[in-house]
Every structure is written in structure tokens, then in C-alpha cells.
mmCIF file of C-alpha atoms in Angstrom:
data_model
loop_
_atom_site.group_PDB
_atom_site.id
_atom_site.type_symbol
_atom_site.label_atom_id
_atom_site.label_comp_id
_atom_site.label_asym_id
_atom_site.label_seq_id
_atom_site.Cartn_x
_atom_site.Cartn_y
_atom_site.Cartn_z
ATOM 1 C CA MET B 25 5.106 107.137 31.773
ATOM 2 C CA ILE B 26 3.304 108.516 34.854
ATOM 3 C CA GLU B 27 4.368 106.664 38.170
ATOM 4 C CA THR B 28 0.894 107.024 39.544
ATOM 5 C CA LYS B 29 1.013 105.861 42.991
ATOM 6 C CA LYS B 30 3.367 108.903 43.636
ATOM 7 C CA ILE B 31 1.196 111.133 41.693
ATOM 8 C CA LEU B 32 -2.281 110.049 43.532
ATOM 9 C CA LYS B 33 -0.226 110.643 46.729
ATOM 10 C CA ASN B 34 1.257 113.839 45.981
ATOM 11 C CA LEU B 35 -2.093 115.091 45.030
ATOM 12 C CA ASN B 36 -3.902 113.695 47.958
ATOM 13 C CA ILE B 37 -6.143 111.592 45.593
ATOM 14 C CA LYS B 38 -7.780 108.667 47.623
ATOM 15 C CA LEU B 39 -9.613 106.157 45.572
ATOM 16 C CA ASN B 40 -12.486 105.617 48.033
ATOM 17 C CA ASN B 41 -13.595 109.229 47.466
ATOM 18 C CA TYR B 42 -14.872 107.700 43.765
ATOM 19 C CA LYS B 43 -16.883 104.853 45.049
ATOM 20 C CA LYS B 44 -19.825 105.556 42.978
ATOM 21 C CA GLU B 45 -18.236 106.392 39.977
ATOM 22 C CA ARG B 46 -15.423 103.275 40.053
ATOM 23 C CA LYS B 47 -18.818 100.979 40.639
ATOM 24 C CA GLU B 48 -20.471 102.716 37.712
ATOM 25 C CA LEU B 49 -17.171 102.324 35.491
ATOM 26 C CA ARG B 50 -16.724 98.940 36.252
ATOM 27 C CA GLU B 51 -19.903 97.340 36.095
ATOM 28 C CA LYS B 52 -21.316 99.768 32.905
ATOM 29 C CA GLY B 53 -18.216 100.694 31.486
ATOM 30 C CA TYR B 54 -18.843 104.582 31.927
ATOM 31 C CA THR B 55 -19.595 107.123 34.340
ATOM 32 C CA ILE B 56 -20.274 110.919 34.151
ATOM 33 C CA ILE B 57 -18.250 113.394 36.118
ATOM 34 C CA LYS B 58 -20.990 116.167 36.118
ATOM 35 C CA ASN B 59 -19.861 119.962 36.286
ATOM 36 C CA ASN B 60 -16.013 119.224 36.771
ATOM 37 C CA LYS B 61 -14.777 122.469 38.627
ATOM 38 C CA VAL B 62 -11.479 122.517 36.492
ATOM 39 C CA LEU B 63 -12.883 122.057 33.136
ATOM 40 C CA LYS B 64 -15.845 124.498 33.983
ATOM 41 C CA LYS B 65 -13.379 127.301 35.125
ATOM 42 C CA ASN B 66 -11.471 126.954 31.971
ATOM 43 C CA LEU B 67 -14.342 126.411 29.432
ATOM 44 C CA LYS B 68 -14.408 129.936 27.557
ATOM 45 C CA ASN B 69 -10.568 129.955 27.365
ATOM 46 C CA ILE B 70 -10.169 126.505 25.839
ATOM 47 C CA ASN B 71 -13.242 126.963 23.246
ATOM 48 C CA ASN B 72 -11.307 130.187 21.945
ATOM 49 C CA ILE B 73 -8.206 128.248 21.914
ATOM 50 C CA ILE B 74 -9.751 125.456 20.010
ATOM 51 C CA ASP B 75 -11.434 128.058 17.583
ATOM 52 C CA LYS B 76 -8.454 129.371 16.614
ATOM 53 C CA LEU B 77 -6.675 126.283 15.810
ATOM 54 C CA ILE B 78 -9.545 125.026 13.734
ATOM 55 C CA ILE B 79 -8.713 128.121 11.672
ATOM 56 C CA THR B 80 -4.669 127.692 11.571
ATOM 57 C CA GLU B 81 -4.739 124.149 11.261
ATOM 58 C CA GLY B 82 -7.301 123.656 8.661
ATOM 59 C CA LYS B 83 -7.030 120.347 6.507
ATOM 60 C CA LYS B 84 -4.063 119.400 8.506
ATOM 61 C CA GLY B 85 -6.110 119.016 11.998
ATOM 62 C CA GLY B 86 -5.930 115.504 13.152
ATOM 63 C CA TRP B 87 -3.100 114.258 11.381
ATOM 64 C CA GLU B 88 -0.474 114.032 14.029
ATOM 65 C CA GLY B 89 0.541 110.362 14.015
ATOM 66 C CA TYR B 90 -0.647 109.934 10.717
ATOM 67 C CA GLU B 91 1.380 112.108 8.615
ATOM 68 C CA GLU B 92 2.529 109.719 6.519
ATOM 69 C CA PHE B 93 -1.461 109.500 5.003
ATOM 70 C CA PHE B 94 -1.948 113.064 4.416
ATOM 71 C CA LYS B 95 -2.868 114.525 1.363
ATOM 72 C CA LYS B 96 -3.405 117.976 0.318
ATOM 73 C CA ASN B 97 -6.947 118.973 1.272
ATOM 74 C CA LYS B 98 -7.702 115.958 2.603
ATOM 75 C CA SER B 99 -9.568 115.857 5.832
ATOM 76 C CA PHE B 100 -8.639 113.596 8.857
ATOM 77 C CA GLU B 101 -12.499 112.960 9.487
ATOM 78 C CA LYS B 102 -14.587 114.290 6.528
ATOM 79 C CA GLY B 103 -17.612 114.818 8.834
ATOM 80 C CA ALA B 104 -15.930 116.445 11.726
ATOM 81 C CA TYR B 105 -13.415 119.243 12.833
ATOM 82 C CA ARG B 106 -10.481 117.250 14.295
ATOM 83 C CA LEU B 107 -7.391 118.563 16.116
ATOM 84 C CA GLY B 108 -4.576 116.260 17.577
ATOM 85 C CA GLY B 109 -1.646 116.425 20.081
ATOM 86 C CA LEU B 110 -3.683 119.223 22.461
ATOM 87 C CA ILE B 111 -1.080 118.223 24.885
ATOM 88 C CA TYR B 112 1.791 119.986 23.071
ATOM 89 C CA LYS B 113 -0.115 123.110 21.819
ATOM 90 C CA HIS B 114 -1.233 125.028 24.947
ATOM 91 C CA ASN B 115 -0.665 124.742 28.773
ATOM 92 C CA ILE B 116 -4.333 124.619 29.250
ATOM 93 C CA PHE B 117 -4.818 121.261 27.977
ATOM 94 C CA ARG B 118 -2.132 119.591 30.639
ATOM 95 C CA LYS B 119 -4.228 120.546 33.431
ATOM 96 C CA LEU B 120 -7.216 118.584 32.105
ATOM 97 C CA ILE B 121 -4.915 115.233 32.534
ATOM 98 C CA LEU B 122 -4.078 115.821 36.287
ATOM 99 C CA ILE B 123 -8.088 116.262 36.582
ATOM 100 C CA PRO B 124 -8.265 114.165 39.973
ATOM 101 C CA GLU B 125 -11.229 111.937 39.091
ATOM 102 C CA ILE B 126 -9.569 110.836 35.801
ATOM 103 C CA LEU B 127 -6.279 109.781 37.413
ATOM 104 C CA ALA B 128 -8.253 107.924 39.905
ATOM 105 C CA LEU B 129 -10.633 106.195 37.648
ATOM 106 C CA ALA B 130 -7.805 105.484 35.062
ATOM 107 C CA TYR B 131 -5.704 103.639 37.923
ATOM 108 C CA ASP B 132 -8.408 101.851 39.055
ATOM 109 C CA THR B 133 -9.028 100.513 35.501
ATOM 110 C CA ILE B 134 -5.551 99.906 34.539
ATOM 111 C CA LYS B 135 -4.450 98.668 38.118
ATOM 112 C CA ASP B 136 -0.444 99.966 36.603
ATOM 113 C CA ASP B 137 1.215 102.996 35.963
ATOM 114 C CA ILE B 138 -0.952 105.518 33.264
ATOM 115 C CA LYS B 139 0.556 106.343 29.861
ATOM 116 C CA ILE B 140 -1.204 109.384 28.149
ATOM 117 C CA CYS B 141 -2.016 108.041 24.432
ATOM 118 C CA SER B 142 -3.563 110.854 22.957
ATOM 119 C CA LEU B 143 -5.558 114.031 23.603
ATOM 120 C CA ASN B 144 -7.401 115.265 20.835
ATOM 121 C CA PHE B 145 -10.633 117.281 19.622
ATOM 122 C CA ARG B 146 -13.779 116.329 17.664
ATOM 123 C CA SER B 147 -16.870 118.343 16.960
ATOM 124 C CA PRO B 148 -19.272 116.660 14.449
ATOM 125 C CA LYS B 149 -20.505 118.758 11.582
ATOM 126 C CA LYS B 150 -23.921 119.189 10.395
ATOM 127 C CA ASN B 151 -25.144 116.405 8.838
ATOM 128 C CA SER B 152 -22.037 114.121 9.434
ATOM 129 C CA LYS B 153 -22.914 110.413 9.256
ATOM 130 C CA ASP B 154 -23.156 108.107 12.030
ATOM 131 C CA GLN B 155 -19.863 106.423 12.715
ATOM 132 C CA ASP B 156 -19.453 102.749 12.973
ATOM 133 C CA ILE B 157 -19.654 101.139 16.223
ATOM 134 C CA HIS B 158 -15.841 100.699 17.368
ATOM 135 C CA ILE B 159 -13.268 100.870 20.663
ATOM 136 C CA ASP B 160 -10.714 103.051 20.617
ATOM 137 C CA GLY B 161 -7.666 100.442 21.185
ATOM 138 C CA LEU B 162 -6.916 96.656 20.801
ATOM 139 C CA PRO B 163 -9.765 94.315 22.092
ATOM 140 C CA ARG B 164 -9.949 92.855 25.246
ATOM 141 C CA ARG B 165 -8.250 89.204 25.755
ATOM 142 C CA LYS B 166 -9.787 86.072 27.658
ATOM 143 C CA ASN B 167 -8.701 86.475 31.117
ATOM 144 C CA LYS B 168 -6.785 89.899 30.754
ATOM 145 C CA GLY B 169 -7.993 93.144 32.488
ATOM 146 C CA TYR B 170 -8.381 96.566 30.572
ATOM 147 C CA ASN B 171 -6.060 98.628 28.928
ATOM 148 C CA GLY B 172 -7.337 101.944 29.460
ATOM 149 C CA ILE B 173 -10.024 104.297 29.608
ATOM 150 C CA ILE B 174 -11.297 107.116 27.194
ATOM 151 C CA ALA B 175 -12.346 110.574 29.221
ATOM 152 C CA MET B 176 -14.454 113.011 26.989
ATOM 153 C CA PHE B 177 -14.443 116.660 28.286
ATOM 154 C CA TYR B 178 -17.527 118.426 27.063
ATOM 155 C CA LEU B 179 -17.005 122.078 25.750
ATOM 156 C CA ASN B 180 -20.558 122.759 24.694
ATOM 157 C CA ASN B 181 -23.954 121.164 25.767
ATOM 158 C CA SER B 182 -24.968 118.251 23.861
ATOM 159 C CA SER B 183 -28.326 117.082 22.526
ATOM 160 C CA LYS B 184 -30.069 114.084 20.824
ATOM 161 C CA HIS B 185 -29.680 116.738 17.763
ATOM 162 C CA THR B 186 -26.111 117.424 18.060
ATOM 163 C CA GLY B 187 -24.519 114.148 17.130
ATOM 164 C CA PRO B 188 -24.141 112.616 20.775
ATOM 165 C CA THR B 189 -21.711 109.941 21.275
ATOM 166 C CA ARG B 190 -23.901 106.234 21.175
ATOM 167 C CA ILE B 191 -22.758 103.443 23.638
ATOM 168 C CA ILE B 192 -23.669 100.104 24.082
ATOM 169 C CA PRO B 193 -23.387 99.624 28.126
ATOM 170 C CA ASN B 194 -21.590 96.557 29.541
ATOM 171 C CA SER B 195 -19.960 95.766 26.103
ATOM 172 C CA HIS B 196 -16.464 96.538 27.520
ATOM 173 C CA ASN B 197 -16.329 92.800 28.906
ATOM 174 C CA LYS B 198 -16.749 91.157 25.253
ATOM 175 C CA ILE B 199 -13.672 89.570 24.005
ATOM 176 C CA GLY B 200 -12.562 90.626 20.598
ATOM 177 C CA TRP B 201 -13.649 93.170 18.065
ATOM 178 C CA PRO B 202 -17.218 94.555 18.045
ATOM 179 C CA ASP B 203 -17.443 93.248 14.533
ATOM 180 C CA ASN B 204 -17.466 89.548 15.797
ATOM 181 C CA TYR B 205 -20.729 90.357 17.509
ATOM 182 C CA LEU B 206 -22.619 92.738 15.174
ATOM 183 C CA ASP B 207 -22.918 94.684 11.791
ATOM 184 C CA VAL B 208 -21.096 97.899 13.036
ATOM 185 C CA THR B 209 -22.558 100.124 10.563
ATOM 186 C CA LYS B 210 -25.908 99.927 12.201
ATOM 187 C CA LYS B 211 -27.486 101.053 15.353
ATOM 188 C CA HIS B 212 -27.551 98.815 18.199
ATOM 189 C CA LYS B 213 -30.833 97.482 20.150
ATOM 190 C CA LYS B 214 -29.262 98.255 23.440
ATOM 191 C CA GLU B 215 -27.446 101.524 22.756
ATOM 192 C CA ILE B 216 -27.708 104.829 24.494
ATOM 193 C CA GLU B 217 -27.250 108.415 23.638
ATOM 194 C CA LEU B 218 -25.029 110.386 26.024
ATOM 195 C CA ILE B 219 -26.586 113.450 26.720
ATOM 196 C CA ALA B 220 -23.815 115.797 28.842
ATOM 197 C CA LYS B 221 -23.350 119.492 29.583
ATOM 198 C CA ALA B 222 -20.732 121.737 29.005
ATOM 199 C CA GLY B 223 -18.230 121.129 31.862
ATOM 200 C CA ASP B 224 -19.087 117.227 32.155
ATOM 201 C CA ILE B 225 -16.567 115.000 31.749
ATOM 202 C CA VAL B 226 -17.712 111.237 30.357
ATOM 203 C CA ILE B 227 -15.136 108.167 31.175
ATOM 204 C CA LEU B 228 -15.590 105.246 29.094
ATOM 205 C CA ASN B 229 -13.802 101.967 29.414
ATOM 206 C CA LEU B 230 -11.138 101.992 26.337
ATOM 207 C CA ASN B 231 -13.273 98.553 25.518
ATOM 208 C CA LEU B 232 -16.577 99.991 25.591
ATOM 209 C CA TRP B 233 -18.370 99.519 21.884
ATOM 210 C CA HIS B 234 -19.276 103.117 21.112
ATOM 211 C CA ALA B 235 -19.901 105.223 18.003
ATOM 212 C CA GLY B 236 -20.266 109.345 16.851
ATOM 213 C CA SER B 237 -24.126 110.006 15.678
ATOM 214 C CA ARG B 238 -25.021 112.392 12.935
ATOM 215 C CA ASN B 239 -25.483 116.100 14.180
ATOM 216 C CA LYS B 240 -28.805 117.207 12.954
ATOM 217 C CA SER B 241 -28.768 120.674 14.228
ATOM 218 C CA GLY B 242 -25.151 121.702 13.160
ATOM 219 C CA LYS B 243 -24.737 123.315 16.719
ATOM 220 C CA LYS B 244 -21.188 122.885 18.253
ATOM 221 C CA ARG B 245 -20.646 119.808 20.039
ATOM 222 C CA GLY B 246 -16.958 119.821 20.804
ATOM 223 C CA THR B 247 -15.346 117.178 22.875
ATOM 224 C CA ILE B 248 -11.566 116.849 23.723
#
């Protein structure tokens, strides 16, 4: 658990420096940090490390925390390259969680100390299926705040052909699971595709409805 107020003070992070991003995240449930300096500086090294981990871990990639369900030659997600527990695997990944925008937006959303739940990698394979619409955590309860954010670090340029993440803006304010409102296996009429470049960071409210989509081109579209 991070004593967030102390961290923000020590790093000289002021919430007022991120008014636009805070407003977007509160109102729409997402915001995009363009061309982040820390991520951009380390992109080449991160991609090289990720490529090596995908080879060395093979089918075991992504199963951290779910080891009891692992079976030989069973992929964590059939249609994607997955890696889990990155925070323990190289110092370079620990730099990402201290990026000022992430700490500021997490604190503004949670209103409390921050706990790092996971640091995972996903890259959809060619012709992977659309994911079901989902949230990455427990649903929001009536008159309660929000439990967290998702920070998506883009390691490659994305396009509509490389399996972009689909989101439904403003859905973070809904109470309960997405299944209570729609058929999660189908596309939503209000969904948009997130198109970002390598070095961008997309921040989502943890309760925002979202899903991965099919990678038609087969080009890399890796995110942490």
C-alpha cells in the first residue's frame, strides 16, 4: 500500500497540473496521456524485454495468481500473448507505476491510498476474437465511489486493424455488471475504438465498460 499523499508531496506532484485529464476521467471515464516522456524513453528496452519474456515463459505467460488453473500447453488467453507479474520481473517496469500522471489520476479517482493490483502485458494475435464487454474489477455499488483505474501503456502504434480496445464512454457511472444492461458478446452502439501511438498512456476508470477487439492485420499491438 502506498501512502499516496506522501508520495505526491515527495515527487512534487500537484493535482492542479492535471485539471484537463482529471475532468475527462471523471466525466467520460477515460483520458489519454499523449507521448509520455518516461514511457517513450524506455520503449525500445521494454519491447525487447517483453519479446524475450514471451519466448522464455511460453504457455505459462500470464498465469501468475491463477496457477491452480494452469494445465500443460494451456494458454492464459488463446487469442493473445499474455504476461503477468511484470513488477517482479524487471526494474524497468517499476518505473512505470511512478509516472506522475498515473499517481495523480489514481489518487483523484480513489480518494485514498493506492494499492498496485497487477502489472500485466497483452497483445492480441492475428484474427483473435472480440473480447466480451467487461470491467476489470468489482462493479460499482449505489452511492459509492470508485475502486481504481487502469493505466494502459502502449508499446506499439495501434489502429483499427490491430485489435484496438473498445470502450463505452460514461459507462463507469453504471451500477452493477455490464451483463445487467446489455449482451456483452455484441458490439455496443455507443462504443468507440481507442487509437493510440507507442508512448501514449490510456487511463480508464476501473468501472468503464471495455473490451479488446480482433487483430485483423496481425501487427503488434502490445500494452502493459
